[in-house]
Short mmCIF file of C-alpha atoms and ligand atoms in Angstrom, two decimals:
data_model
loop_
_atom_site.label_atom_id
_atom_site.label_comp_id
_atom_site.label_asym_id
_atom_site.label_seq_id
_atom_site.Cartn_x
_atom_site.Cartn_y
_atom_site.Cartn_z
CA MET A 1 1.08 -9.71 -28.53
CA ALA A 2 3.22 -8.93 -31.59
CA ASP A 3 0.18 -7.78 -33.58
CA LEU A 4 -0.98 -5.51 -30.83
CA LEU A 5 2.50 -4.09 -30.44
CA TYR A 6 3.46 -3.58 -33.98
CA ASN A 7 0.22 -2.67 -35.72
CA ARG A 8 1.60 -0.04 -38.07
CA GLU A 9 -1.70 1.07 -39.51
CA HIS A 10 -2.66 3.00 -36.42
CA MET A 11 0.73 3.53 -34.83
CA PRO A 12 3.62 5.81 -35.68
CA ASP A 13 6.79 4.05 -36.77
CA THR A 14 8.83 5.50 -33.99
CA LEU A 15 7.89 6.16 -30.41
CA ASN A 16 10.06 8.69 -28.63
CA VAL A 17 10.45 8.11 -24.92
CA LEU A 18 12.29 10.36 -22.50
CA PHE A 19 13.32 8.25 -19.51
CA LEU A 20 14.09 10.21 -16.32
CA ALA A 21 15.95 8.75 -13.36
CA ALA A 22 18.03 9.91 -10.42
CA GLU A 23 20.68 7.24 -11.04
CA ALA A 24 21.66 4.73 -13.72
CA GLU A 25 24.41 2.21 -14.31
CA PRO A 26 27.18 2.58 -15.41
CA PHE A 27 27.27 6.27 -14.50
CA VAL A 28 26.16 6.32 -10.91
CA LYS A 29 24.68 3.67 -8.62
CA VAL A 30 23.26 3.80 -5.13
CA GLY A 31 20.48 1.21 -5.33
CA GLY A 32 18.35 -0.98 -7.58
CA LEU A 33 16.95 2.00 -9.50
CA ALA A 34 20.36 2.32 -11.18
CA ASP A 35 20.11 -1.27 -12.45
CA VAL A 36 16.68 -0.61 -13.94
CA ALA A 37 17.55 2.76 -15.49
CA GLY A 38 20.79 1.35 -16.90
CA SER A 39 19.17 -1.72 -18.46
CA LEU A 40 15.53 -1.07 -19.41
CA PRO A 41 16.13 1.80 -21.88
CA LEU A 42 18.72 -0.28 -23.74
CA ALA A 43 16.43 -3.32 -23.75
CA LEU A 44 13.64 -1.16 -25.21
CA ARG A 45 15.93 0.12 -27.94
CA ALA A 46 17.02 -3.44 -28.68
CA LEU A 47 13.42 -4.31 -29.54
CA SER A 48 13.98 -2.31 -32.73
CA ASN A 49 15.71 -5.08 -34.60
CA PRO A 50 15.12 -6.90 -37.88
CA ASP A 51 13.18 -9.69 -36.09
CA ARG A 52 10.55 -7.19 -34.99
CA PRO A 53 9.74 -5.19 -38.09
CA GLY A 54 7.95 -1.92 -37.65
CA VAL A 55 9.01 -1.29 -34.09
CA LYS A 56 11.28 1.52 -33.20
CA ILE A 57 11.37 2.85 -29.70
CA ASP A 58 13.76 5.73 -29.43
CA VAL A 59 14.36 5.89 -25.70
CA ARG A 60 16.71 8.49 -24.34
CA LEU A 61 17.92 8.66 -20.77
CA VAL A 62 18.15 11.84 -18.67
CA LEU A 63 20.20 11.99 -15.46
CA PRO A 64 21.35 14.73 -13.11
CA LEU A 65 25.01 15.63 -13.60
CA HIS A 66 25.83 14.50 -10.06
CA ARG A 67 29.24 15.51 -8.78
CA VAL A 68 30.01 11.85 -8.15
CA LEU A 69 29.28 10.79 -11.72
CA ARG A 70 31.58 8.16 -13.14
CA ALA A 71 31.33 9.40 -16.75
CA GLU A 72 34.36 11.23 -18.03
CA SER A 73 33.35 14.84 -18.47
CA ALA A 74 35.56 15.05 -21.55
CA THR A 75 33.06 12.88 -23.43
CA LEU A 76 30.12 15.18 -22.61
CA ARG A 77 28.97 17.49 -25.39
CA PRO A 78 27.08 20.66 -24.41
CA VAL A 79 23.62 20.70 -26.03
CA VAL A 80 21.48 23.52 -24.69
CA GLU A 81 21.24 26.01 -21.86
CA PHE A 82 18.08 27.66 -20.52
CA PRO A 83 16.74 29.22 -17.33
CA VAL A 84 14.61 27.46 -14.70
CA TYR A 85 12.76 29.98 -12.55
CA ARG A 86 12.94 29.75 -8.79
CA ARG A 87 11.20 32.40 -6.72
CA GLY A 88 11.47 34.76 -9.67
CA ARG A 89 15.20 34.22 -10.00
CA SER A 90 16.55 32.46 -13.05
CA LEU A 91 18.75 29.44 -12.38
CA PRO A 92 20.68 28.35 -15.47
CA ALA A 93 20.25 24.69 -16.48
CA ARG A 94 22.85 23.21 -18.80
CA VAL A 95 22.29 20.02 -20.74
CA PHE A 96 25.12 17.79 -21.91
CA GLU A 97 24.93 14.69 -24.05
CA MET A 98 26.88 11.53 -24.56
CA SER A 99 26.14 8.20 -26.15
CA MET A 100 25.83 4.86 -24.38
CA ALA A 101 25.70 1.89 -26.76
CA GLY A 102 24.10 4.16 -29.37
CA MET A 103 21.56 5.69 -26.95
CA PRO A 104 21.71 9.45 -26.31
CA VAL A 105 22.10 10.12 -22.59
CA TYR A 106 21.49 13.65 -21.35
CA PHE A 107 22.97 15.06 -18.17
CA ILE A 108 21.48 18.16 -16.60
CA SER A 109 23.55 20.46 -14.44
CA GLY A 110 22.62 23.52 -12.44
CA GLU A 111 23.21 24.98 -9.02
CA PRO A 112 20.85 22.73 -6.99
CA ILE A 113 22.54 19.68 -8.55
CA SER A 114 26.16 20.77 -8.39
CA THR A 115 26.02 21.92 -4.77
CA ALA A 116 25.15 18.40 -3.56
CA THR A 117 28.21 16.30 -2.78
CA THR A 118 26.37 12.97 -2.87
CA VAL A 119 23.63 11.45 -5.05
CA TYR A 120 21.17 11.49 -2.15
CA SER A 121 21.65 13.81 0.78
CA GLN A 122 21.03 13.23 4.50
CA ASP A 123 18.99 16.44 4.27
CA PRO A 124 15.60 15.71 2.65
CA ALA A 125 15.04 19.42 1.88
CA GLN A 126 18.25 19.55 -0.15
CA ASP A 127 17.17 16.49 -2.12
CA ARG A 128 13.75 17.97 -2.82
CA GLU A 129 15.39 21.11 -4.22
CA LYS A 130 17.81 19.17 -6.32
CA PHE A 131 15.29 16.78 -7.83
CA ALA A 132 12.60 19.43 -8.32
CA PHE A 133 15.11 21.47 -10.31
CA PHE A 134 16.19 18.38 -12.25
CA SER A 135 12.59 17.32 -13.01
CA LEU A 136 11.55 20.77 -14.23
CA ALA A 137 14.72 21.23 -16.25
CA ALA A 138 14.21 17.82 -17.91
CA LEU A 139 10.70 18.83 -18.90
CA GLU A 140 11.89 22.18 -20.24
CA MET A 141 14.62 20.39 -22.15
CA ALA A 142 11.94 18.22 -23.78
CA ARG A 143 10.06 21.36 -24.87
CA ARG A 144 13.15 22.86 -26.42
CA MET A 145 14.48 19.82 -28.26
CA GLU A 146 13.89 19.17 -31.90
CA TRP A 147 13.38 15.55 -30.95
CA GLN A 148 9.94 15.49 -29.31
CA PRO A 149 8.99 12.82 -26.78
CA ASP A 150 5.68 10.97 -27.12
CA ILE A 151 6.12 9.63 -23.58
CA ILE A 152 7.86 10.95 -20.51
CA HIS A 153 8.72 8.05 -18.25
CA ALA A 154 9.62 9.04 -14.68
CA ASN A 155 10.89 6.81 -11.89
CA ASP A 156 10.17 7.17 -8.16
CA TRP A 157 9.69 10.44 -6.29
CA HIS A 158 12.84 12.11 -7.59
CA THR A 159 11.45 12.68 -11.06
CA ALA A 160 7.71 12.55 -10.29
CA LEU A 161 7.37 16.35 -10.32
CA ALA A 162 8.18 16.36 -14.04
CA LEU A 163 4.86 14.58 -14.57
CA TYR A 164 3.02 16.94 -12.27
CA ALA A 165 4.41 19.95 -14.15
CA LEU A 166 3.60 18.23 -17.46
CA ARG A 167 0.00 17.80 -16.40
CA SER A 168 -0.23 21.49 -15.61
CA GLN A 169 1.07 22.22 -19.15
CA ARG A 170 -1.63 20.24 -20.92
CA GLY A 171 -2.94 23.53 -22.36
CA ASP A 172 0.34 23.95 -24.21
CA PRO A 173 -0.17 22.63 -27.77
CA GLN A 174 3.38 21.27 -27.82
CA MET A 175 2.94 19.23 -24.66
CA LYS A 176 -0.69 18.21 -24.76
CA ARG A 177 -0.01 15.00 -26.70
CA VAL A 178 2.81 13.87 -24.45
CA ARG A 179 1.78 10.88 -22.33
CA SER A 180 3.32 10.00 -18.99
CA VAL A 181 4.39 6.85 -17.16
CA LEU A 182 5.60 6.64 -13.56
CA THR A 183 7.39 3.50 -12.43
CA LEU A 184 7.07 2.91 -8.74
CA HIS A 185 10.05 1.11 -7.25
CA ASN A 186 9.29 1.75 -3.59
CA LEU A 187 6.08 3.44 -2.43
CA PRO A 188 7.12 4.47 1.12
CA PHE A 189 9.75 6.88 -0.25
CA MET A 190 7.54 9.80 -1.32
CA GLY A 191 10.01 12.67 -1.04
CA GLY A 192 8.47 14.29 2.06
CA ASP A 193 6.50 17.50 2.41
CA GLY A 194 7.48 19.58 -0.61
CA MET A 195 5.31 22.65 0.03
CA ASP A 196 8.37 24.92 0.01
CA VAL A 197 9.77 23.52 -3.16
CA LEU A 198 6.42 23.61 -4.97
CA ALA A 199 6.02 27.27 -4.05
CA ALA A 200 9.61 28.05 -5.04
CA TYR A 201 9.16 26.57 -8.51
CA GLY A 202 5.71 28.04 -9.08
CA LEU A 203 3.74 24.79 -8.72
CA VAL A 204 0.39 24.81 -6.93
CA PRO A 205 -0.85 21.71 -5.02
CA PRO A 206 -3.86 20.09 -6.66
CA ILE A 207 -7.36 20.49 -5.30
CA ASP A 208 -8.69 16.97 -5.54
CA ASP A 209 -10.40 15.19 -2.67
CA ALA A 210 -9.29 11.83 -4.05
CA LEU A 211 -5.75 12.66 -2.89
CA PRO A 212 -5.41 12.91 0.92
CA GLY A 213 -4.49 16.43 2.10
CA TRP A 214 -1.09 15.39 3.47
CA ALA A 215 -0.16 13.84 0.10
CA ARG A 216 -0.84 16.91 -2.01
CA THR A 217 2.66 18.26 -1.40
CA GLN A 218 4.53 14.93 -1.59
CA PRO A 219 6.40 14.68 -4.91
CA LEU A 220 5.67 10.98 -5.42
CA ALA A 221 1.95 11.37 -4.69
CA LEU A 222 1.78 14.24 -7.19
CA GLY A 223 3.41 12.02 -9.80
CA LEU A 224 0.92 9.23 -9.04
CA TRP A 225 -1.89 11.75 -9.39
CA SER A 226 -0.57 13.02 -12.73
CA ALA A 227 0.75 9.96 -14.56
CA ASP A 228 -1.32 8.47 -17.34
CA GLU A 229 -0.08 5.07 -16.18
CA VAL A 230 1.51 3.94 -12.94
CA VAL A 231 3.70 0.85 -13.16
CA ALA A 232 4.69 -1.07 -10.05
CA VAL A 233 7.73 -3.30 -10.48
CA SER A 234 5.78 -6.53 -10.08
CA PRO A 235 2.16 -7.52 -10.67
CA THR A 236 1.69 -8.60 -7.05
CA TYR A 237 3.10 -5.31 -5.70
CA ALA A 238 0.72 -3.48 -8.07
CA ARG A 239 -2.17 -5.24 -6.29
CA GLU A 240 -0.67 -4.94 -2.80
CA ILE A 241 -0.33 -1.13 -2.94
CA LEU A 242 -4.11 -0.94 -3.28
CA THR A 243 -4.46 -2.39 0.23
CA PRO A 244 -4.03 -0.66 3.63
CA ASP A 245 -1.14 -2.97 4.57
CA PHE A 246 1.06 -1.81 1.68
CA GLY A 247 -0.57 1.39 0.43
CA CYS A 248 1.20 3.80 2.85
CA GLY A 249 -1.99 5.83 3.20
CA LEU A 250 -2.47 6.13 -0.56
CA ASP A 251 -4.34 2.83 -1.04
CA GLY A 252 -7.71 4.57 -1.30
CA PHE A 253 -6.39 7.08 -3.82
CA LEU A 254 -4.56 4.40 -5.81
CA GLY A 255 -7.75 2.32 -5.72
CA SER A 256 -9.58 5.20 -7.36
CA ARG A 257 -6.95 5.07 -10.15
CA SER A 258 -6.66 1.28 -10.26
CA ALA A 259 -7.50 1.13 -13.97
CA CYS A 260 -4.23 3.00 -14.57
CA VAL A 261 -2.10 0.93 -12.19
CA THR A 262 -0.29 -2.07 -13.59
CA GLY A 263 2.68 -4.28 -12.70
CA ILE A 264 5.69 -5.16 -14.84
CA LEU A 265 8.48 -7.23 -13.34
CA ASN A 266 11.99 -5.88 -13.50
CA GLY A 267 14.54 -7.91 -15.39
CA LEU A 268 18.05 -8.94 -14.51
CA ASP A 269 21.23 -8.08 -16.39
CA VAL A 270 21.84 -11.68 -17.41
CA ALA A 271 25.23 -10.90 -18.95
CA ALA A 272 26.52 -9.31 -15.73
CA TRP A 273 25.06 -12.15 -13.64
CA ASN A 274 26.23 -15.29 -15.37
CA PRO A 275 27.65 -18.26 -13.41
CA GLU A 276 29.39 -19.50 -16.56
CA THR A 277 31.59 -16.41 -16.81
CA ASP A 278 31.60 -14.88 -13.31
CA ALA A 279 35.22 -14.11 -12.42
CA CYS A 280 34.44 -14.11 -8.67
CA LEU A 281 33.55 -17.81 -8.71
CA LYS A 282 36.05 -20.55 -7.86
CA GLY A 283 34.11 -22.95 -10.07
CA LYS A 284 32.20 -21.57 -13.06
CA PHE A 285 29.18 -23.68 -13.93
CA SER A 286 25.96 -24.05 -15.88
CA ALA A 287 22.87 -26.21 -15.40
CA VAL A 288 24.72 -29.04 -17.17
CA THR A 289 27.90 -28.71 -15.13
CA LEU A 290 26.21 -28.14 -11.78
CA SER A 291 28.68 -30.38 -9.93
CA GLN A 292 31.37 -27.73 -10.45
CA ARG A 293 29.36 -25.48 -8.17
CA SER A 294 30.70 -27.32 -5.11
CA ALA A 295 34.10 -25.61 -5.54
CA ASN A 296 32.35 -22.35 -4.65
CA LYS A 297 30.75 -23.83 -1.56
CA THR A 298 34.09 -25.09 -0.28
CA ALA A 299 35.75 -21.75 -1.06
CA LEU A 300 32.96 -19.91 0.76
CA GLN A 301 33.20 -22.12 3.85
CA HIS A 302 36.96 -21.70 3.82
CA GLN A 303 36.82 -17.91 3.43
CA LEU A 304 34.28 -17.59 6.25
CA GLY A 305 36.13 -19.97 8.56
CA LEU A 306 33.19 -22.39 8.64
CA LYS A 307 33.54 -26.19 8.66
CA GLU A 308 34.31 -27.31 5.08
CA ASP A 309 31.64 -29.92 4.51
CA LEU A 310 29.60 -30.16 1.31
CA HIS A 311 26.76 -31.95 3.11
CA ILE A 312 25.96 -29.07 5.44
CA PRO A 313 23.48 -26.72 3.74
CA ILE A 314 24.50 -23.06 3.67
CA LEU A 315 21.62 -20.66 4.19
CA ALA A 316 22.38 -17.11 3.06
CA MET A 317 21.00 -13.60 3.16
CA ILE A 318 22.35 -10.72 1.08
CA GLY A 319 20.90 -7.25 1.23
CA ARG A 320 20.26 -4.01 2.99
CA ILE A 321 19.76 -4.51 6.70
CA ASP A 322 16.39 -2.86 7.14
CA GLN A 323 13.00 -3.56 8.71
CA GLN A 324 11.72 -4.13 5.15
CA LYS A 325 13.90 -7.20 4.70
CA GLY A 326 12.50 -9.03 7.75
CA LEU A 327 15.94 -9.96 9.07
CA ASP A 328 14.73 -9.49 12.64
CA ILE A 329 12.65 -12.67 12.49
CA VAL A 330 15.65 -14.80 11.46
CA PRO A 331 17.34 -15.28 14.88
CA ASN A 332 14.31 -17.05 16.34
CA VAL A 333 13.94 -19.22 13.25
CA LEU A 334 17.55 -20.37 13.47
CA ARG A 335 17.29 -21.03 17.23
CA GLN A 336 14.38 -23.37 16.52
CA LEU A 337 16.28 -25.29 13.86
CA THR A 338 19.16 -26.51 16.00
CA ASP A 339 18.04 -30.13 15.55
CA LEU A 340 19.22 -29.92 11.92
CA PRO A 341 22.64 -29.22 10.39
CA TRP A 342 23.06 -25.83 8.69
CA GLN A 343 25.40 -22.91 8.34
CA PHE A 344 24.14 -19.35 7.96
CA VAL A 345 25.85 -16.38 6.36
CA LEU A 346 24.56 -12.83 6.26
CA LEU A 347 26.14 -10.24 3.98
CA GLY A 348 24.70 -6.79 4.43
CA SER A 349 24.76 -3.45 6.15
CA GLY A 350 22.27 -0.86 7.28
CA ASP A 351 20.29 -0.47 10.49
CA PRO A 352 22.92 -0.47 13.30
CA ILE A 353 20.53 -2.07 15.82
CA ILE A 354 19.77 -5.06 13.59
CA GLU A 355 23.47 -5.25 12.60
CA ASN A 356 24.32 -5.71 16.31
CA VAL A 357 21.61 -8.35 16.75
CA MET A 358 23.26 -10.30 13.93
CA ARG A 359 26.76 -9.86 15.38
CA ASP A 360 25.42 -11.21 18.68
CA LEU A 361 23.86 -14.13 16.86
CA GLN A 362 27.26 -15.02 15.43
CA LEU A 363 28.64 -15.00 18.99
CA GLU A 364 25.77 -17.29 20.06
CA PHE A 365 26.49 -19.78 17.23
CA PRO A 366 30.22 -19.29 16.46
CA GLU A 367 30.44 -22.63 14.61
CA HIS A 368 27.46 -22.00 12.37
CA ILE A 369 26.85 -18.32 11.76
CA ARG A 370 28.79 -15.56 10.03
CA ALA A 371 27.53 -11.98 9.98
CA VAL A 372 29.56 -10.08 7.40
CA ILE A 373 28.53 -6.47 7.93
CA ARG A 374 29.72 -4.65 4.84
CA PHE A 375 29.03 -4.18 1.14
CA ASP A 376 31.11 -6.68 -0.82
CA ALA A 377 30.14 -7.34 -4.43
CA GLY A 378 32.75 -10.10 -4.90
CA LEU A 379 31.68 -12.00 -1.79
CA SER A 380 28.03 -11.66 -2.79
CA ARG A 381 28.81 -13.46 -6.06
CA LEU A 382 30.61 -16.28 -4.24
CA ILE A 383 27.61 -16.60 -1.92
CA TYR A 384 25.11 -16.76 -4.80
CA GLY A 385 27.34 -19.33 -6.49
CA GLY A 386 28.18 -21.39 -3.40
CA ALA A 387 25.37 -21.18 -0.82
CA ASP A 388 22.46 -23.60 -1.07
CA MET A 389 19.52 -21.38 -0.11
CA LEU A 390 18.83 -17.66 -0.18
CA LEU A 391 16.45 -16.46 2.53
CA MET A 392 14.25 -13.43 1.90
CA PRO A 393 11.63 -12.99 4.64
CA SER A 394 10.79 -9.48 3.36
CA ARG A 395 7.83 -7.61 4.87
CA TYR A 396 7.33 -6.11 1.44
CA GLU A 397 9.37 -6.48 -1.74
CA PRO A 398 8.36 -4.40 -4.77
CA CYS A 399 10.36 -6.68 -7.09
CA GLY A 400 13.60 -7.95 -5.56
CA LEU A 401 16.73 -8.75 -7.52
CA ALA A 402 18.53 -11.04 -5.11
CA GLN A 403 16.11 -13.97 -5.54
CA MET A 404 16.45 -13.77 -9.34
CA ILE A 405 20.25 -13.73 -9.12
CA ALA A 406 20.12 -16.64 -6.67
CA MET A 407 18.00 -18.77 -9.01
CA ARG A 408 20.33 -18.02 -11.90
CA TYR A 409 23.23 -19.22 -9.71
CA GLY A 410 21.57 -22.43 -8.52
CA CYS A 411 20.92 -21.07 -5.02
CA VAL A 412 17.35 -21.97 -4.09
CA PRO A 413 15.22 -19.13 -2.66
CA VAL A 414 13.14 -19.51 0.49
CA VAL A 415 11.02 -16.38 0.48
CA ARG A 416 7.97 -14.69 1.87
CA ALA A 417 5.07 -14.70 -0.62
CA THR A 418 4.96 -10.96 -1.22
CA GLY A 419 5.47 -8.59 -4.18
CA GLY A 420 8.00 -9.65 -6.74
CA LEU A 421 9.08 -12.63 -4.62
CA LYS A 422 5.67 -14.19 -5.14
CA ASP A 423 5.83 -13.46 -8.87
CA THR A 424 9.30 -14.89 -9.47
CA VAL A 425 9.60 -17.90 -7.15
CA ALA A 426 7.43 -20.93 -7.89
CA GLU A 427 6.57 -23.00 -4.81
CA GLY A 428 7.75 -26.60 -5.13
CA LYS A 429 9.49 -25.91 -8.45
CA THR A 430 12.10 -23.17 -8.10
CA GLY A 431 11.85 -22.44 -4.39
CA PHE A 432 9.85 -22.35 -1.17
CA LEU A 433 7.32 -19.73 -0.09
CA PHE A 434 5.71 -18.80 3.20
CA GLN A 435 2.87 -16.38 3.95
CA ALA A 436 3.23 -14.72 7.34
CA ALA A 437 6.25 -12.58 8.32
CA GLN A 438 6.51 -14.73 11.45
CA PRO A 439 9.25 -17.08 12.69
CA ALA A 440 6.87 -20.08 12.71
CA ALA A 441 5.90 -19.67 9.05
CA MET A 442 9.49 -19.18 7.95
CA GLN A 443 10.68 -22.10 10.02
CA GLU A 444 8.08 -24.36 8.42
CA ALA A 445 9.21 -23.36 4.89
CA LEU A 446 12.86 -23.84 5.79
CA ARG A 447 12.15 -27.30 7.18
CA ARG A 448 10.43 -28.22 3.91
CA ALA A 449 13.45 -26.96 2.00
CA LEU A 450 15.87 -28.85 4.22
CA VAL A 451 13.94 -32.09 3.67
CA VAL A 452 14.27 -31.69 -0.11
CA TYR A 453 17.92 -30.70 0.27
CA ALA A 454 18.57 -34.07 1.89
CA SER A 455 17.67 -35.73 -1.41
CA PRO A 456 20.30 -34.50 -3.93
CA VAL A 457 18.34 -35.52 -7.04
CA ASN A 458 15.28 -33.58 -5.96
CA TRP A 459 17.40 -30.64 -4.90
CA GLU A 460 19.13 -30.48 -8.26
CA ASN A 461 15.71 -30.33 -9.91
CA PHE A 462 14.96 -27.15 -7.94
CA GLN A 463 18.34 -25.72 -8.91
CA ARG A 464 17.92 -26.54 -12.61
CA ASN A 465 14.35 -25.24 -12.68
CA GLY A 466 15.55 -21.92 -11.25
CA MET A 467 18.45 -21.72 -13.66
CA ALA A 468 16.08 -22.29 -16.58
CA GLU A 469 13.91 -19.26 -15.75
CA ASP A 470 14.06 -16.29 -18.13
CA PHE A 471 14.71 -13.14 -16.14
CA SER A 472 16.12 -11.14 -19.06
CA TRP A 473 15.13 -7.51 -19.58
CA THR A 474 13.64 -8.31 -23.00
CA ARG A 475 10.51 -9.73 -21.38
CA SER A 476 9.95 -6.53 -19.37
CA ALA A 477 10.83 -4.32 -22.34
CA VAL A 478 8.17 -5.97 -24.50
CA GLN A 479 5.56 -5.19 -21.83
CA TYR A 480 6.67 -1.56 -21.47
CA ALA A 481 6.63 -1.20 -25.27
CA GLU A 482 3.09 -2.53 -25.32
CA LEU A 483 2.11 -0.04 -22.63
CA TYR A 484 3.67 2.90 -24.51
CA ARG A 485 1.81 1.82 -27.64
CA SER A 486 -1.51 1.62 -25.83
CA LEU A 487 -1.01 5.08 -24.32
CA THR A 488 -0.26 6.67 -27.67
CA ALA A 489 -2.78 4.68 -29.73
CA GLY A 490 -5.16 6.98 -31.52
CA GLU A 491 -2.82 9.98 -31.28
P1 LIG B 1 16.81 -3.65 -2.72
O1 LIG B 1 16.77 -3.00 -4.08
O2 LIG B 1 15.54 -3.53 -1.93
O3 LIG B 1 18.00 -3.23 -1.92
P2 LIG B 1 17.17 -6.08 -4.22
O4 LIG B 1 17.10 -7.52 -3.84
O5 LIG B 1 16.24 -5.63 -5.30
O6 LIG B 1 16.97 -5.22 -2.92
O7 LIG B 1 18.64 -5.72 -4.72
C1 LIG B 1 19.71 -5.74 -3.88
C2 LIG B 1 20.97 -5.85 -4.71
O8 LIG B 1 22.08 -5.34 -3.97
C3 LIG B 1 21.33 -7.28 -5.07
O9 LIG B 1 22.02 -7.27 -6.30
C4 LIG B 1 22.29 -7.68 -3.94
O10 LIG B 1 23.17 -8.69 -4.36
C5 LIG B 1 23.02 -6.37 -3.72
N1 LIG B 1 23.51 -6.19 -2.34
C6 LIG B 1 22.79 -5.77 -1.28
N2 LIG B 1 23.56 -5.72 -0.17
C7 LIG B 1 24.78 -6.11 -0.54
C8 LIG B 1 26.03 -6.25 0.16
N3 LIG B 1 26.15 -5.98 1.46
N4 LIG B 1 27.11 -6.67 -0.54
C9 LIG B 1 26.99 -6.93 -1.87
N5 LIG B 1 25.85 -6.82 -2.58
C10 LIG B 1 24.76 -6.41 -1.93
#
């Protein structure tokens, strides 16, 4: 791989990548996209080190200057100002810059961005305006900078229109060499019908029968149509989106582009998620000091008001309460497992109907079940570090972070074999998998897990195997670097 990556004869010494995202840690976080956009660019830059001669990937991050940004505005330096045209009226876009660990980060401001009080609005039309403006301004910024990108890397629907506009600028000598990558974190979120916004910003829907009519005004679909390469966040999800079950109506179109669709697993911030240093844990531990983990289990049982008994396995779920996560099949699974000892804790919030089902389940099993309906980062860490199993019966899971965190914390995942879950959890080695999103299939996998749990030596093998997995961002960064190189080879 190194030769392919770092062949200097045919490759430029430095690849410039402009990375566009709606959110990124540590500036602003709503969901998993912020983890990716905060970590991957830095991991790519870190590839340029003395151990990897010849490589230099100069990635720079671009974000909207959301009103809720955590960055201190005093540290922002104004860089450039230019107009973005909307229905013939010029809207000023201002670009500011700051540095994060040596990486330039650009923030774009302008009326459609500053009028929004939250990162994502309840009003889809407002979001389309905001992100269309942001995407077009980011592209215009790239045209005006001295530093010229070789690649524009967009993420999800919010920034997909930058790639669509780029494609329409291929006649422009300055832009014609720029290649594009779109990372797909969640296919169902396409941005909605953007006919109005396309018209407002002077973009015309494509005439291409490969793309279904309804999709020709959806920002994400336009990005998928335009990108030189589409990256799904796991190899299995990259295959799944080509099928009717997961393709959200775009499976046929994506199939026609399948040579340009690939999968690269997300990484995990292994410094932020480290059971040896995690301040939220009662007992810090590593694979060699696994016995110290039990202090967390006792603390968790105590905090939740459950019976403090190290022999009772704690089954846990942490995540958004949503149809996607398959939580609705859990009550029947637990009802069928009453012949065995277990405790169950759910930490999450979301769909009010499913939240109430889980509250009712706690009332049905007051001795065994706790439904903690809130977002609580500290409690999540104690659960990862103290519970025995993490359940993820997801209907679909593009990548999934929770199962990777769980493995790193010695909490064994019991997951549905889909998307990134299938790619990260190894049956019979680091966890337990089941196929159908049905109570019977999940119950069968849980029973298998509970049998192994009853034998501490075997269980510890699962825990240690999971803890030994490498989920660092470097692995993903090397694959993205290889992809960038292949897209620009021959330029
Ligand atoms: P998704 O991105 O689909 O929401 P992931 O598994 O990829 O799911 O990531 C979810 C992340 O959010 C994990 O880090 C998980 O620990 C965290 N999380 C989700 N819900 C909660 C909650 N209620 N309290 C604390 N952390 C949560």
